[in-house]
Amino acid sequence: MTETVIKPDIGSMNIEELQAFFASIGEPKFRAKQLFSAYAAGKRIDEITNFSNALRAKLAESVEYRLPEIEQKQVSRLDGTVKYLFKLVDGEYVESVLMKYAHGNTICVSSQVGCRMGCAFCASTIGGKVRDLTPSEIYGQVCAAQRDSGERIGGIVMMGIGEPLDNLDNVLKFLRLVNDENGLNIGYRHISLSTCGVADKIYELKKADLPITLSISLHAATDEARSAVMPVNRKYPLDTLLTACKDYFDSTSRRISFEYTLLYGQNDKLEDAARLASLLRKYFPGKTPVHINLIRLNPVKERSFATPDDSRAYAFCAELERLGMNATLRRRLGKDIDAACGQLRRKRETT
Ligand code: SAH
C-alpha cells in the first residue's frame, strides 16, 4: 500500500498556525512572522535569506509552497492594465488582472481553476471546474503581482476565474490572510466579492461578518431570461437570491453592487432597464442602497453573444438613472490584452 503524505500548505497559514508549525519542527516562534512576511512579499523559499540554508532545504522538501509563478504577462499600452497568467504548482493556470486607477491599484483575482456554474457568455466555465484554489493560491496572486509591479496593491475584486462562493471556506481564509497587518494589510472595505448568485452561501458569508462589498452578477431581471443564460438561477431564482441579498444588506449595512452585462438584443432594451429598476426597488425600496454596474460584454470566441455599441449602452445607463437608480457603465480596461476573464487560460489550454 502506498501512503500519501500530506505536506502542510504553509502559505495558507496565519501567524498562529505558523507558530504551531515551526514549533513542531523545533524552530523558534519568530520564524512565523518571517515566513508570513516573505510569502506576502512574493518570495520563493530559496529567497528567504533570513532562514539558514539548512532550514530552507528542510522546508523545500517538507512543505507545500503554492505561490503562483508568473508564466506570462501582458501590459496594456492603452491604460497600463497588467494581465498575468499564473502557473500553479500542479501545472494548472489561472489569471489575474492588475488595474491602475488614480486612487490606487486594484487586482482582480481567480478563486478556482475553471468554473462549474455554466454562465452562457463566460469563457471561464467552458471546460468546467478543474479544482478549487487553496487560500495560499488566491493570496499568492496578490503577493506575486505586487512584487512584480513594485507598487502597493490597495484593493481586490474577486471577479477572476471561478465562483468564490463555490469555494467559500478557502475564500474566507484568503480574505483574512490578505487583511492581516503582518502582511499586505488590505482593508476589507477595499475588497469586493462577486458571485453568480449562490444564495445559501450569501447567508454563510454574512455570518463571517467581514465588511467586504458583495457584488451580484444579475444580468437579467426575469427568471426566464436569467435562467436562459445562468443555470444557477434554476436552483436559486431571483426571489431567493434577492431575499438573501436583502438579508445581507439588512444585517451588514453594506451597499450591494449588481453587475449587469449588456448582451445585445437580449437584455439591453430600455424596457429591460425599467424591469431591472422595478425588480431592485421591490427588495431595496427607498433611497436605493444598491449600485448597478453595467458591463459591456467582452465577446468570447466560443460564444455567440454580441456587445451593444456605446450609444446603446449609455442609453441603458441613462434610463436607469432617469428611473432614480444608481448606475454606472464600467470603464473598459485592458481592451488590447485579452482582458475578458478566462480567455488567456483557455488559449493556453487549447494550443
Ligand atoms: N463567478 C463570479 C465572479 C467571476 S465573473 C460571478 O459570476 O460573479 C466576474 C463578472 O464578469 C461577472 O459579473 C460575470 O458575469 C462577468 N462576465 C463573465 N463573462 C463575461 C464576458 N464575456 N463579458 C463581460 N462580462 C463577463
Coordinates of C-alpha atoms and ligand atoms in Angstrom, one line a residue:
M1 CA 0.0 0.0 0.0
T2 CA 1.4 3.4 -0.8
E3 CA 1.0 6.1 1.7
T4 CA 0.4 9.7 0.6
V5 CA 2.0 12.2 2.9
I6 CA 0.1 15.4 3.1
K7 CA 2.5 18.2 3.4
P8 CA 1.4 21.4 5.2
D9 CA 0.5 24.2 2.9
I10 CA 2.3 27.0 4.8
G11 CA 1.2 29.9 2.6
S12 CA -2.4 29.2 3.7
M13 CA -1.4 29.6 7.4
N14 CA -2.0 32.6 9.6
I15 CA 0.6 33.6 12.2
E16 CA -0.8 31.4 15.0
E17 CA -0.8 28.4 12.7
L18 CA 2.7 29.1 11.5
Q19 CA 3.9 29.4 15.1
A20 CA 2.5 25.9 15.8
F21 CA 4.1 24.6 12.6
F22 CA 7.5 26.0 13.4
A23 CA 7.3 24.7 17.0
S24 CA 6.5 21.3 15.5
I25 CA 9.8 21.3 13.6
G26 CA 11.8 22.6 16.5
E27 CA 12.1 26.2 15.3
P28 CA 11.6 29.4 17.3
K29 CA 8.2 31.2 17.2
F30 CA 9.6 34.3 15.5
R31 CA 10.0 32.3 12.3
A32 CA 6.2 32.6 11.8
K33 CA 6.3 36.3 11.1
Q34 CA 9.4 35.9 9.0
L35 CA 7.7 33.3 6.8
F36 CA 4.4 35.3 6.7
S37 CA 6.1 38.4 5.5
A38 CA 8.3 36.6 3.0
Y39 CA 5.1 35.0 1.4
A40 CA 3.4 38.4 1.4
A41 CA 6.5 39.8 -0.4
G42 CA 6.1 37.1 -3.1
K43 CA 9.4 35.3 -2.2
R44 CA 10.2 31.7 -3.0
I45 CA 11.6 29.5 -0.2
D46 CA 15.1 29.9 -1.6
E47 CA 14.8 33.7 -1.4
I48 CA 14.0 33.7 2.3
T49 CA 17.5 34.8 3.2
N50 CA 16.9 35.2 6.9
F51 CA 16.4 31.5 7.1
S52 CA 19.6 29.3 7.1
N53 CA 20.3 27.1 4.1
A54 CA 19.5 24.1 6.2
L55 CA 16.1 25.4 7.2
R56 CA 15.3 26.4 3.6
A57 CA 16.3 22.9 2.4
K58 CA 14.2 21.3 5.1
L59 CA 11.2 23.4 4.2
A60 CA 11.6 22.8 0.5
E61 CA 11.2 19.1 1.0
S62 CA 8.6 19.0 3.8
V63 CA 6.0 21.7 2.9
E64 CA 3.7 22.7 0.1
Y65 CA 4.7 26.2 -1.1
R66 CA 2.0 27.2 -3.5
L67 CA 3.0 30.7 -4.5
P68 CA 1.9 31.1 -8.2
E69 CA 4.6 31.7 -10.7
I70 CA 4.2 34.3 -13.4
E71 CA 4.1 32.4 -16.7
Q72 CA 3.1 35.2 -18.9
K73 CA 2.4 38.9 -18.6
Q74 CA 0.7 41.4 -20.9
V75 CA 0.7 45.1 -20.3
S76 CA -1.9 47.3 -21.9
R77 CA -0.5 50.1 -24.0
L78 CA -3.8 51.9 -23.6
D79 CA -4.1 52.2 -19.8
G80 CA -1.2 50.2 -18.1
T81 CA -3.5 47.3 -17.0
V82 CA -1.4 44.2 -16.5
K83 CA -2.8 40.7 -17.1
Y84 CA -0.9 37.9 -15.5
L85 CA -1.1 34.2 -16.4
F86 CA 0.0 32.3 -13.3
K87 CA 1.2 28.8 -13.2
L88 CA 0.3 26.8 -10.2
V89 CA 2.4 24.0 -8.6
D90 CA 0.4 21.2 -10.4
G91 CA 0.8 22.9 -13.8
E92 CA -2.7 24.4 -13.9
Y93 CA -3.2 28.1 -14.9
V94 CA -5.2 31.0 -13.6
E95 CA -5.4 34.7 -14.5
S96 CA -5.3 37.9 -12.5
V97 CA -5.6 41.5 -13.8
L98 CA -3.9 44.4 -12.1
M99 CA -5.8 47.7 -12.8
K100 CA -4.3 51.1 -12.2
Y101 CA -6.6 53.8 -11.0
A102 CA -5.9 57.4 -9.9
H103 CA -6.8 56.3 -6.3
G104 CA -4.5 53.2 -6.4
N105 CA -4.0 49.7 -7.7
T106 CA -6.7 47.0 -7.6
I107 CA -6.2 43.4 -8.5
C108 CA -8.8 41.0 -9.9
V109 CA -8.1 37.5 -8.7
S110 CA -9.2 34.0 -9.5
S111 CA -10.7 31.6 -7.0
Q112 CA -10.9 28.3 -8.9
V113 CA -9.3 26.6 -11.9
G114 CA -12.2 26.8 -14.2
C115 CA -15.8 27.1 -13.0
R116 CA -18.8 24.8 -12.8
M117 CA -21.5 27.5 -12.9
G118 CA -22.0 27.4 -16.7
C119 CA -22.9 31.0 -17.5
A120 CA -23.6 31.1 -21.2
F121 CA -21.5 34.2 -22.0
C122 CA -18.4 33.4 -19.9
A123 CA -15.1 31.9 -21.0
S124 CA -14.1 30.6 -17.6
T125 CA -16.7 27.9 -17.4
I126 CA -16.2 26.3 -20.9
G127 CA -14.2 23.4 -19.7
G128 CA -15.9 23.1 -16.3
K129 CA -14.2 23.3 -12.9
V130 CA -10.9 21.6 -12.5
R131 CA -10.3 22.3 -8.9
D132 CA -10.6 24.9 -6.1
L133 CA -7.7 27.2 -5.4
T134 CA -6.2 27.0 -1.9
P135 CA -6.1 30.1 0.3
S136 CA -2.4 30.4 -0.5
E137 CA -3.0 30.3 -4.2
I138 CA -5.6 33.1 -4.2
Y139 CA -3.5 35.1 -1.8
G140 CA -0.3 34.3 -3.8
Q141 CA -1.7 36.0 -6.9
V142 CA -1.8 39.3 -5.0
C143 CA 1.6 38.8 -3.4
A144 CA 3.3 37.9 -6.7
A145 CA 1.6 40.7 -8.6
Q146 CA 2.5 43.3 -6.0
R147 CA 6.1 42.1 -6.1
D148 CA 6.2 42.2 -9.9
S149 CA 4.7 45.6 -10.1
G150 CA 6.7 47.2 -7.4
E151 CA 3.7 49.2 -6.3
R152 CA 1.3 48.7 -3.4
I153 CA -2.0 46.9 -4.2
G154 CA -4.7 48.5 -2.1
G155 CA -7.9 46.9 -3.5
I156 CA -9.1 43.4 -4.6
V157 CA -12.0 42.3 -6.7
M158 CA -12.9 38.6 -6.7
M159 CA -14.0 38.6 -10.3
G160 CA -11.5 36.4 -12.0
I161 CA -11.9 32.8 -12.9
G162 CA -14.2 30.8 -10.7
E163 CA -17.1 31.2 -8.4
P164 CA -15.9 32.4 -4.9
L165 CA -19.0 31.2 -3.1
D166 CA -18.4 27.7 -4.5
N167 CA -15.1 27.8 -2.6
L168 CA -16.2 29.8 0.4
D169 CA -14.0 28.2 3.1
N170 CA -10.8 28.9 1.2
V171 CA -12.0 32.3 0.2
L172 CA -12.7 33.3 3.8
K173 CA -9.2 32.2 4.8
F174 CA -7.8 34.1 1.9
L175 CA -9.6 37.3 3.0
R176 CA -8.2 37.0 6.5
L177 CA -4.7 36.4 5.2
V178 CA -4.7 39.4 2.8
N179 CA -6.1 41.6 5.6
D180 CA -3.5 40.6 8.1
E181 CA -1.4 43.5 9.3
N182 CA 1.7 41.3 9.3
G183 CA 1.4 41.0 5.5
L184 CA -0.4 43.0 2.8
N185 CA -2.9 44.6 5.3
I186 CA -5.5 45.3 2.6
G187 CA -8.7 46.7 4.2
Y188 CA -11.9 44.7 3.9
R189 CA -13.7 47.8 2.7
H190 CA -11.4 47.7 -0.4
I191 CA -12.3 44.2 -1.2
S192 CA -15.3 43.1 -3.4
L193 CA -16.6 39.6 -3.8
S194 CA -18.6 38.8 -6.9
T195 CA -21.0 35.9 -7.2
C196 CA -23.3 34.5 -9.8
G197 CA -25.9 34.1 -7.0
V198 CA -25.3 31.0 -4.8
A199 CA -27.9 32.3 -2.4
D200 CA -27.4 29.9 0.6
K201 CA -23.7 30.8 0.7
I202 CA -24.6 34.5 1.0
Y203 CA -26.1 33.7 4.4
E204 CA -22.8 32.0 5.3
L205 CA -20.8 34.9 4.1
K206 CA -22.9 37.2 6.2
K207 CA -22.1 35.1 9.3
A208 CA -18.3 35.6 8.6
D209 CA -19.0 39.3 9.3
L210 CA -16.3 40.8 7.2
P211 CA -17.1 44.3 5.9
I212 CA -16.4 43.5 2.2
T213 CA -18.6 44.6 -0.7
L214 CA -20.8 42.0 -2.2
S215 CA -21.4 42.1 -5.9
I216 CA -24.1 40.1 -7.5
S217 CA -23.9 39.1 -11.2
L218 CA -27.5 39.7 -12.1
H219 CA -27.5 40.1 -15.9
A220 CA -31.3 39.7 -16.2
A221 CA -34.4 40.9 -14.5
T222 CA -36.8 38.0 -15.0
D223 CA -36.4 34.3 -14.1
E224 CA -37.0 33.3 -17.6
A225 CA -34.3 35.5 -19.1
R226 CA -31.8 34.8 -16.2
S227 CA -32.2 31.0 -16.3
A228 CA -31.6 31.1 -20.1
V229 CA -28.1 32.5 -19.6
M230 CA -27.3 31.5 -15.9
P231 CA -28.1 27.9 -14.9
V232 CA -27.6 28.9 -11.2
N233 CA -30.9 30.7 -11.5
R234 CA -32.8 27.4 -11.8
K235 CA -31.6 26.5 -8.3
Y236 CA -31.7 29.9 -6.8
P237 CA -34.3 32.0 -8.7
L238 CA -34.4 35.8 -8.4
D239 CA -36.7 35.9 -5.4
T240 CA -34.5 33.5 -3.4
L241 CA -31.4 35.4 -4.4
L242 CA -32.7 38.9 -3.8
T243 CA -34.1 37.8 -0.4
A244 CA -30.6 36.7 0.5
C245 CA -29.2 40.0 -0.7
K246 CA -31.7 41.9 1.3
D247 CA -30.9 39.9 4.4
Y248 CA -27.2 40.6 3.8
F249 CA -27.8 44.3 3.5
D250 CA -30.1 44.5 6.5
S251 CA -27.5 42.9 8.7
T252 CA -24.3 44.4 7.4
S253 CA -25.5 47.8 6.1
R254 CA -23.0 47.3 3.2
R255 CA -24.3 48.6 -0.1
I256 CA -24.7 45.8 -2.6
S257 CA -23.4 46.1 -6.1
F258 CA -25.3 44.5 -9.0
E259 CA -23.5 43.6 -12.2
Y260 CA -25.4 43.6 -15.4
T261 CA -23.6 42.6 -18.5
L262 CA -25.3 44.0 -21.6
L263 CA -26.0 41.4 -24.2
Y264 CA -27.0 42.9 -27.5
G265 CA -30.7 42.4 -28.3
Q266 CA -31.2 40.1 -25.2
N267 CA -31.2 42.3 -22.1
D268 CA -30.3 45.8 -23.3
K269 CA -33.6 47.3 -24.3
L270 CA -35.0 50.3 -22.4
E271 CA -37.8 48.1 -21.2
D272 CA -35.2 45.8 -19.7
A273 CA -33.8 48.8 -17.8
A274 CA -37.3 49.5 -16.4
R275 CA -37.8 45.9 -15.4
L276 CA -34.4 45.9 -13.7
A277 CA -35.2 49.1 -11.8
S278 CA -38.5 47.9 -10.5
L279 CA -37.1 44.5 -9.5
L280 CA -34.4 46.0 -7.4
R281 CA -36.9 48.6 -6.0
K282 CA -39.1 45.8 -4.7
Y283 CA -36.3 44.4 -2.5
F284 CA -34.5 47.7 -1.8
P285 CA -37.1 50.4 -1.5
G286 CA -36.5 54.0 -0.5
K287 CA -33.1 55.5 -1.0
T288 CA -31.6 52.7 -3.0
P289 CA -28.8 51.1 -1.2
V290 CA -27.7 49.3 -4.3
H291 CA -25.4 50.2 -7.2
I292 CA -25.8 48.9 -10.7
N293 CA -22.6 48.3 -12.5
L294 CA -23.2 47.9 -16.3
I295 CA -20.6 45.9 -18.2
R296 CA -20.3 45.8 -21.9
L297 CA -20.0 42.1 -22.9
N298 CA -16.5 41.1 -23.8
P299 CA -17.1 38.8 -26.8
V300 CA -15.8 35.3 -26.2
K301 CA -14.8 33.4 -29.3
E302 CA -16.7 30.2 -28.4
R303 CA -19.9 32.1 -27.6
S304 CA -22.4 33.8 -29.9
F305 CA -23.4 36.8 -27.9
A306 CA -22.8 40.3 -29.2
T307 CA -21.9 43.6 -27.5
P308 CA -24.2 46.6 -27.7
D309 CA -22.5 49.7 -29.2
D310 CA -21.6 52.5 -26.8
S311 CA -24.6 54.7 -27.6
R312 CA -27.0 51.8 -26.7
A313 CA -25.0 51.1 -23.5
Y314 CA -25.1 54.8 -22.5
A315 CA -28.9 55.0 -23.2
F316 CA -29.5 52.0 -21.0
C317 CA -27.5 53.6 -18.2
A318 CA -29.3 56.9 -18.6
E319 CA -32.7 55.2 -18.4
L320 CA -31.7 53.6 -15.1
E321 CA -30.7 57.0 -13.8
R322 CA -33.9 58.6 -15.0
L323 CA -35.7 55.9 -13.0
G324 CA -33.8 57.0 -9.9
M325 CA -31.3 54.2 -9.8
N326 CA -27.6 54.5 -9.1
A327 CA -25.9 53.1 -12.2
T328 CA -22.5 53.4 -13.9
L329 CA -21.2 51.9 -17.1
R330 CA -17.9 50.2 -16.3
R331 CA -14.8 51.6 -18.0
R332 CA -13.1 49.1 -20.2
L333 CA -9.6 48.5 -19.1
G334 CA -7.0 46.4 -21.0
K335 CA -9.1 46.1 -24.1
D336 CA -5.9 45.2 -26.1
I337 CA -4.7 42.4 -23.8
D338 CA -7.4 39.7 -23.6
A339 CA -8.9 41.3 -20.5
A340 CA -12.1 39.2 -20.5
C341 CA -11.8 36.6 -17.8
G342 CA -10.7 33.1 -18.6
Q343 CA -9.6 33.9 -22.1
L344 CA -5.9 33.7 -21.6
R345 CA -6.1 30.4 -19.6
R346 CA -8.2 28.9 -22.4
K347 CA -5.8 29.9 -25.1
R348 CA -3.0 28.2 -23.1
E349 CA -5.1 25.0 -22.6
T350 CA -6.2 24.8 -26.2
T351 CA -2.9 25.5 -28.1
Ligands
SAH1 N1 -18.2 33.8 -10.6 C1 -18.3 35.2 -10.2 C2 -17.1 36.0 -10.5 C3 -16.4 35.9 -11.8 S1 -17.1 36.7 -13.2 C4 -19.5 35.9 -10.7 O1 -20.2 35.3 -11.5 O2 -19.8 37.0 -10.3 C5 -17.0 38.5 -13.0 C6 -18.0 39.2 -13.8 O3 -17.8 39.1 -15.2 C7 -19.4 38.5 -13.6 O4 -20.4 39.5 -13.4 C8 -19.6 37.8 -14.9 O5 -20.9 37.5 -15.1 C9 -19.0 38.8 -15.9 N2 -18.6 38.2 -17.2 C10 -18.3 36.9 -17.4 N3 -18.0 36.7 -18.7 C11 -18.1 38.0 -19.3 C12 -18.0 38.5 -20.6 N4 -17.6 37.7 -21.6 N5 -18.1 39.8 -20.8 C13 -18.4 40.6 -19.8 N6 -18.6 40.2 -18.5 C14 -18.5 38.9 -18.3

